[in-house]
Amino acid sequence: METPTPSRLKSARKAAGLTQQQLGMALGMEPNTASARMNQYEKGKHAPDFLTMKRIAKELDVPVAYFYCEEDVLAKLICELGKLSLEDQKSILGIVLSKK
């Protein structure tokens, strides 16, 4: 199975309204190579290491787990849960655990 990271990266970047170059530059890449490097990540030719992925996630305001989750519904849940306060996340976790 292919990694979901490239397509998730592209959709999160677009949702944030950034070009590949803008995202790369926000991560500290050189302006003349930022777009090409981000393009390689989005095409799956190269994969960013975990620390780079964490920086990308922070820049795009999504949990880093979103990029690695295989299931689309679970990935969406991860994003939505990531927007909630820690208190609300714990409350939802309590509800989910009580359903077992």
PDB file of C-alpha atoms in Angstrom:
ATOM      1  CA  MET A   1       0.000   0.000   0.000  1.00  0.00           C
ATOM      2  CA  GLU A   2       1.193   3.499  -0.800  1.00  0.00           C
ATOM      3  CA  THR A   3       1.854   5.925   2.000  1.00  0.00           C
ATOM      4  CA  PRO A   4      -0.913   8.495   2.463  1.00  0.00           C
ATOM      5  CA  THR A   5       1.598  11.235   3.277  1.00  0.00           C
ATOM      6  CA  PRO A   6       2.032  12.818  -0.190  1.00  0.00           C
ATOM      7  CA  SER A   7      -1.677  13.324  -0.900  1.00  0.00           C
ATOM      8  CA  ARG A   8      -2.405  14.436   2.662  1.00  0.00           C
ATOM      9  CA  LEU A   9       0.455  16.922   2.495  1.00  0.00           C
ATOM     10  CA  LYS A  10      -0.885  18.397  -0.738  1.00  0.00           C
ATOM     11  CA  SER A  11      -4.460  18.680   0.527  1.00  0.00           C
ATOM     12  CA  ALA A  12      -3.393  20.231   3.858  1.00  0.00           C
ATOM     13  CA  ARG A  13      -1.150  22.728   2.061  1.00  0.00           C
ATOM     14  CA  LYS A  14      -3.952  23.726  -0.301  1.00  0.00           C
ATOM     15  CA  ALA A  15      -6.430  23.993   2.593  1.00  0.00           C
ATOM     16  CA  ALA A  16      -3.973  26.380   4.254  1.00  0.00           C
ATOM     17  CA  GLY A  17      -3.899  28.462   1.061  1.00  0.00           C
ATOM     18  CA  LEU A  18      -0.160  28.099   0.535  1.00  0.00           C
ATOM     19  CA  THR A  19       1.869  27.388  -2.568  1.00  0.00           C
ATOM     20  CA  GLN A  20       4.620  24.787  -2.426  1.00  0.00           C
ATOM     21  CA  GLN A  21       7.171  27.577  -2.442  1.00  0.00           C
ATOM     22  CA  GLN A  22       5.453  29.477   0.375  1.00  0.00           C
ATOM     23  CA  LEU A  23       5.307  26.383   2.564  1.00  0.00           C
ATOM     24  CA  GLY A  24       8.915  25.466   1.847  1.00  0.00           C
ATOM     25  CA  MET A  25      10.101  28.984   2.618  1.00  0.00           C
ATOM     26  CA  ALA A  26       8.064  29.035   5.850  1.00  0.00           C
ATOM     27  CA  LEU A  27      10.023  25.916   6.821  1.00  0.00           C
ATOM     28  CA  GLY A  28      13.315  27.702   6.156  1.00  0.00           C
ATOM     29  CA  MET A  29      14.099  26.308   2.715  1.00  0.00           C
ATOM     30  CA  GLU A  30      15.907  28.427   0.147  1.00  0.00           C
ATOM     31  CA  PRO A  31      13.425  30.295  -2.115  1.00  0.00           C
ATOM     32  CA  ASN A  32      14.950  28.845  -5.299  1.00  0.00           C
ATOM     33  CA  THR A  33      14.615  25.208  -4.112  1.00  0.00           C
ATOM     34  CA  ALA A  34      11.549  25.340  -1.814  1.00  0.00           C
ATOM     35  CA  SER A  35       8.946  24.608  -4.491  1.00  0.00           C
ATOM     36  CA  ALA A  36      10.894  21.721  -6.035  1.00  0.00           C
ATOM     37  CA  ARG A  37      11.551  20.137  -2.651  1.00  0.00           C
ATOM     38  CA  MET A  38       7.920  20.367  -1.551  1.00  0.00           C
ATOM     39  CA  ASN A  39       6.864  19.001  -4.943  1.00  0.00           C
ATOM     40  CA  GLN A  40       9.060  15.937  -4.382  1.00  0.00           C
ATOM     41  CA  TYR A  41       7.380  15.379  -1.011  1.00  0.00           C
ATOM     42  CA  GLU A  42       3.902  15.744  -2.545  1.00  0.00           C
ATOM     43  CA  LYS A  43       4.747  13.378  -5.425  1.00  0.00           C
ATOM     44  CA  GLY A  44       6.176  10.790  -3.031  1.00  0.00           C
ATOM     45  CA  LYS A  45       9.625  10.862  -4.656  1.00  0.00           C
ATOM     46  CA  HIS A  46      11.181  11.778  -1.315  1.00  0.00           C
ATOM     47  CA  ALA A  47       9.735  11.586   2.179  1.00  0.00           C
ATOM     48  CA  PRO A  48      10.436  14.207   4.805  1.00  0.00           C
ATOM     49  CA  ASP A  49      11.934  12.878   8.027  1.00  0.00           C
ATOM     50  CA  PHE A  50       9.724  12.913  11.100  1.00  0.00           C
ATOM     51  CA  LEU A  51      11.080  16.186  12.515  1.00  0.00           C
ATOM     52  CA  THR A  52      10.495  17.926   9.171  1.00  0.00           C
ATOM     53  CA  MET A  53       6.999  16.431   9.086  1.00  0.00           C
ATOM     54  CA  LYS A  54       6.352  17.843  12.564  1.00  0.00           C
ATOM     55  CA  ARG A  55       7.401  21.299  11.357  1.00  0.00           C
ATOM     56  CA  ILE A  56       5.160  20.943   8.289  1.00  0.00           C
ATOM     57  CA  ALA A  57       2.242  19.865  10.493  1.00  0.00           C
ATOM     58  CA  LYS A  58       2.753  22.846  12.775  1.00  0.00           C
ATOM     59  CA  GLU A  59       2.919  25.230   9.819  1.00  0.00           C
ATOM     60  CA  LEU A  60      -0.264  23.752   8.309  1.00  0.00           C
ATOM     61  CA  ASP A  61      -1.993  23.553  11.708  1.00  0.00           C
ATOM     62  CA  VAL A  62      -2.780  19.835  11.560  1.00  0.00           C
ATOM     63  CA  PRO A  63      -1.660  17.011  13.877  1.00  0.00           C
ATOM     64  CA  VAL A  64       1.387  15.177  12.531  1.00  0.00           C
ATOM     65  CA  ALA A  65      -0.508  11.873  12.844  1.00  0.00           C
ATOM     66  CA  TYR A  66      -2.825  13.078  10.050  1.00  0.00           C
ATOM     67  CA  PHE A  67      -0.048  12.566   7.512  1.00  0.00           C
ATOM     68  CA  TYR A  68       0.578   8.953   8.503  1.00  0.00           C
ATOM     69  CA  CYS A  69      -2.948   7.636   9.106  1.00  0.00           C
ATOM     70  CA  GLU A  70      -4.018   5.119   6.449  1.00  0.00           C
ATOM     71  CA  GLU A  71      -7.780   5.420   6.939  1.00  0.00           C
ATOM     72  CA  ASP A  72      -9.416   8.580   5.583  1.00  0.00           C
ATOM     73  CA  VAL A  73     -12.169   8.748   8.208  1.00  0.00           C
ATOM     74  CA  LEU A  74      -9.679   8.325  11.032  1.00  0.00           C
ATOM     75  CA  ALA A  75      -7.422  10.968   9.463  1.00  0.00           C
ATOM     76  CA  LYS A  76     -10.339  13.415   9.376  1.00  0.00           C
ATOM     77  CA  LEU A  77     -11.143  12.596  13.004  1.00  0.00           C
ATOM     78  CA  ILE A  78      -7.527  13.256  13.956  1.00  0.00           C
ATOM     79  CA  CYS A  79      -7.709  16.694  12.329  1.00  0.00           C
ATOM     80  CA  GLU A  80     -10.989  17.587  13.983  1.00  0.00           C
ATOM     81  CA  LEU A  81      -9.872  16.336  17.401  1.00  0.00           C
ATOM     82  CA  GLY A  82      -6.664  18.315  17.028  1.00  0.00           C
ATOM     83  CA  LYS A  83      -8.692  21.528  16.838  1.00  0.00           C
ATOM     84  CA  LEU A  84     -10.306  20.895  20.237  1.00  0.00           C
ATOM     85  CA  SER A  85      -8.987  21.894  23.633  1.00  0.00           C
ATOM     86  CA  LEU A  86      -7.181  19.244  25.661  1.00  0.00           C
ATOM     87  CA  GLU A  87     -10.144  19.204  28.045  1.00  0.00           C
ATOM     88  CA  ASP A  88     -12.570  18.482  25.192  1.00  0.00           C
ATOM     89  CA  GLN A  89     -10.244  15.819  23.777  1.00  0.00           C
ATOM     90  CA  LYS A  90     -10.154  14.085  27.176  1.00  0.00           C
ATOM     91  CA  SER A  91     -13.938  14.301  27.425  1.00  0.00           C
ATOM     92  CA  ILE A  92     -14.362  12.666  24.014  1.00  0.00           C
ATOM     93  CA  LEU A  93     -11.809  10.003  24.910  1.00  0.00           C
ATOM     94  CA  GLY A  94     -13.841   9.236  28.042  1.00  0.00           C
ATOM     95  CA  ILE A  95     -16.984   8.831  25.921  1.00  0.00           C
ATOM     96  CA  VAL A  96     -15.197   6.554  23.450  1.00  0.00           C
ATOM     97  CA  LEU A  97     -13.670   4.416  26.211  1.00  0.00           C
ATOM     98  CA  SER A  98     -17.034   4.058  27.951  1.00  0.00           C
ATOM     99  CA  LYS A  99     -18.500   2.563  24.763  1.00  0.00           C
ATOM    100  CA  LYS A 100     -16.180  -0.472  24.938  1.00  0.00           C
TER     101      LYS A 100
END
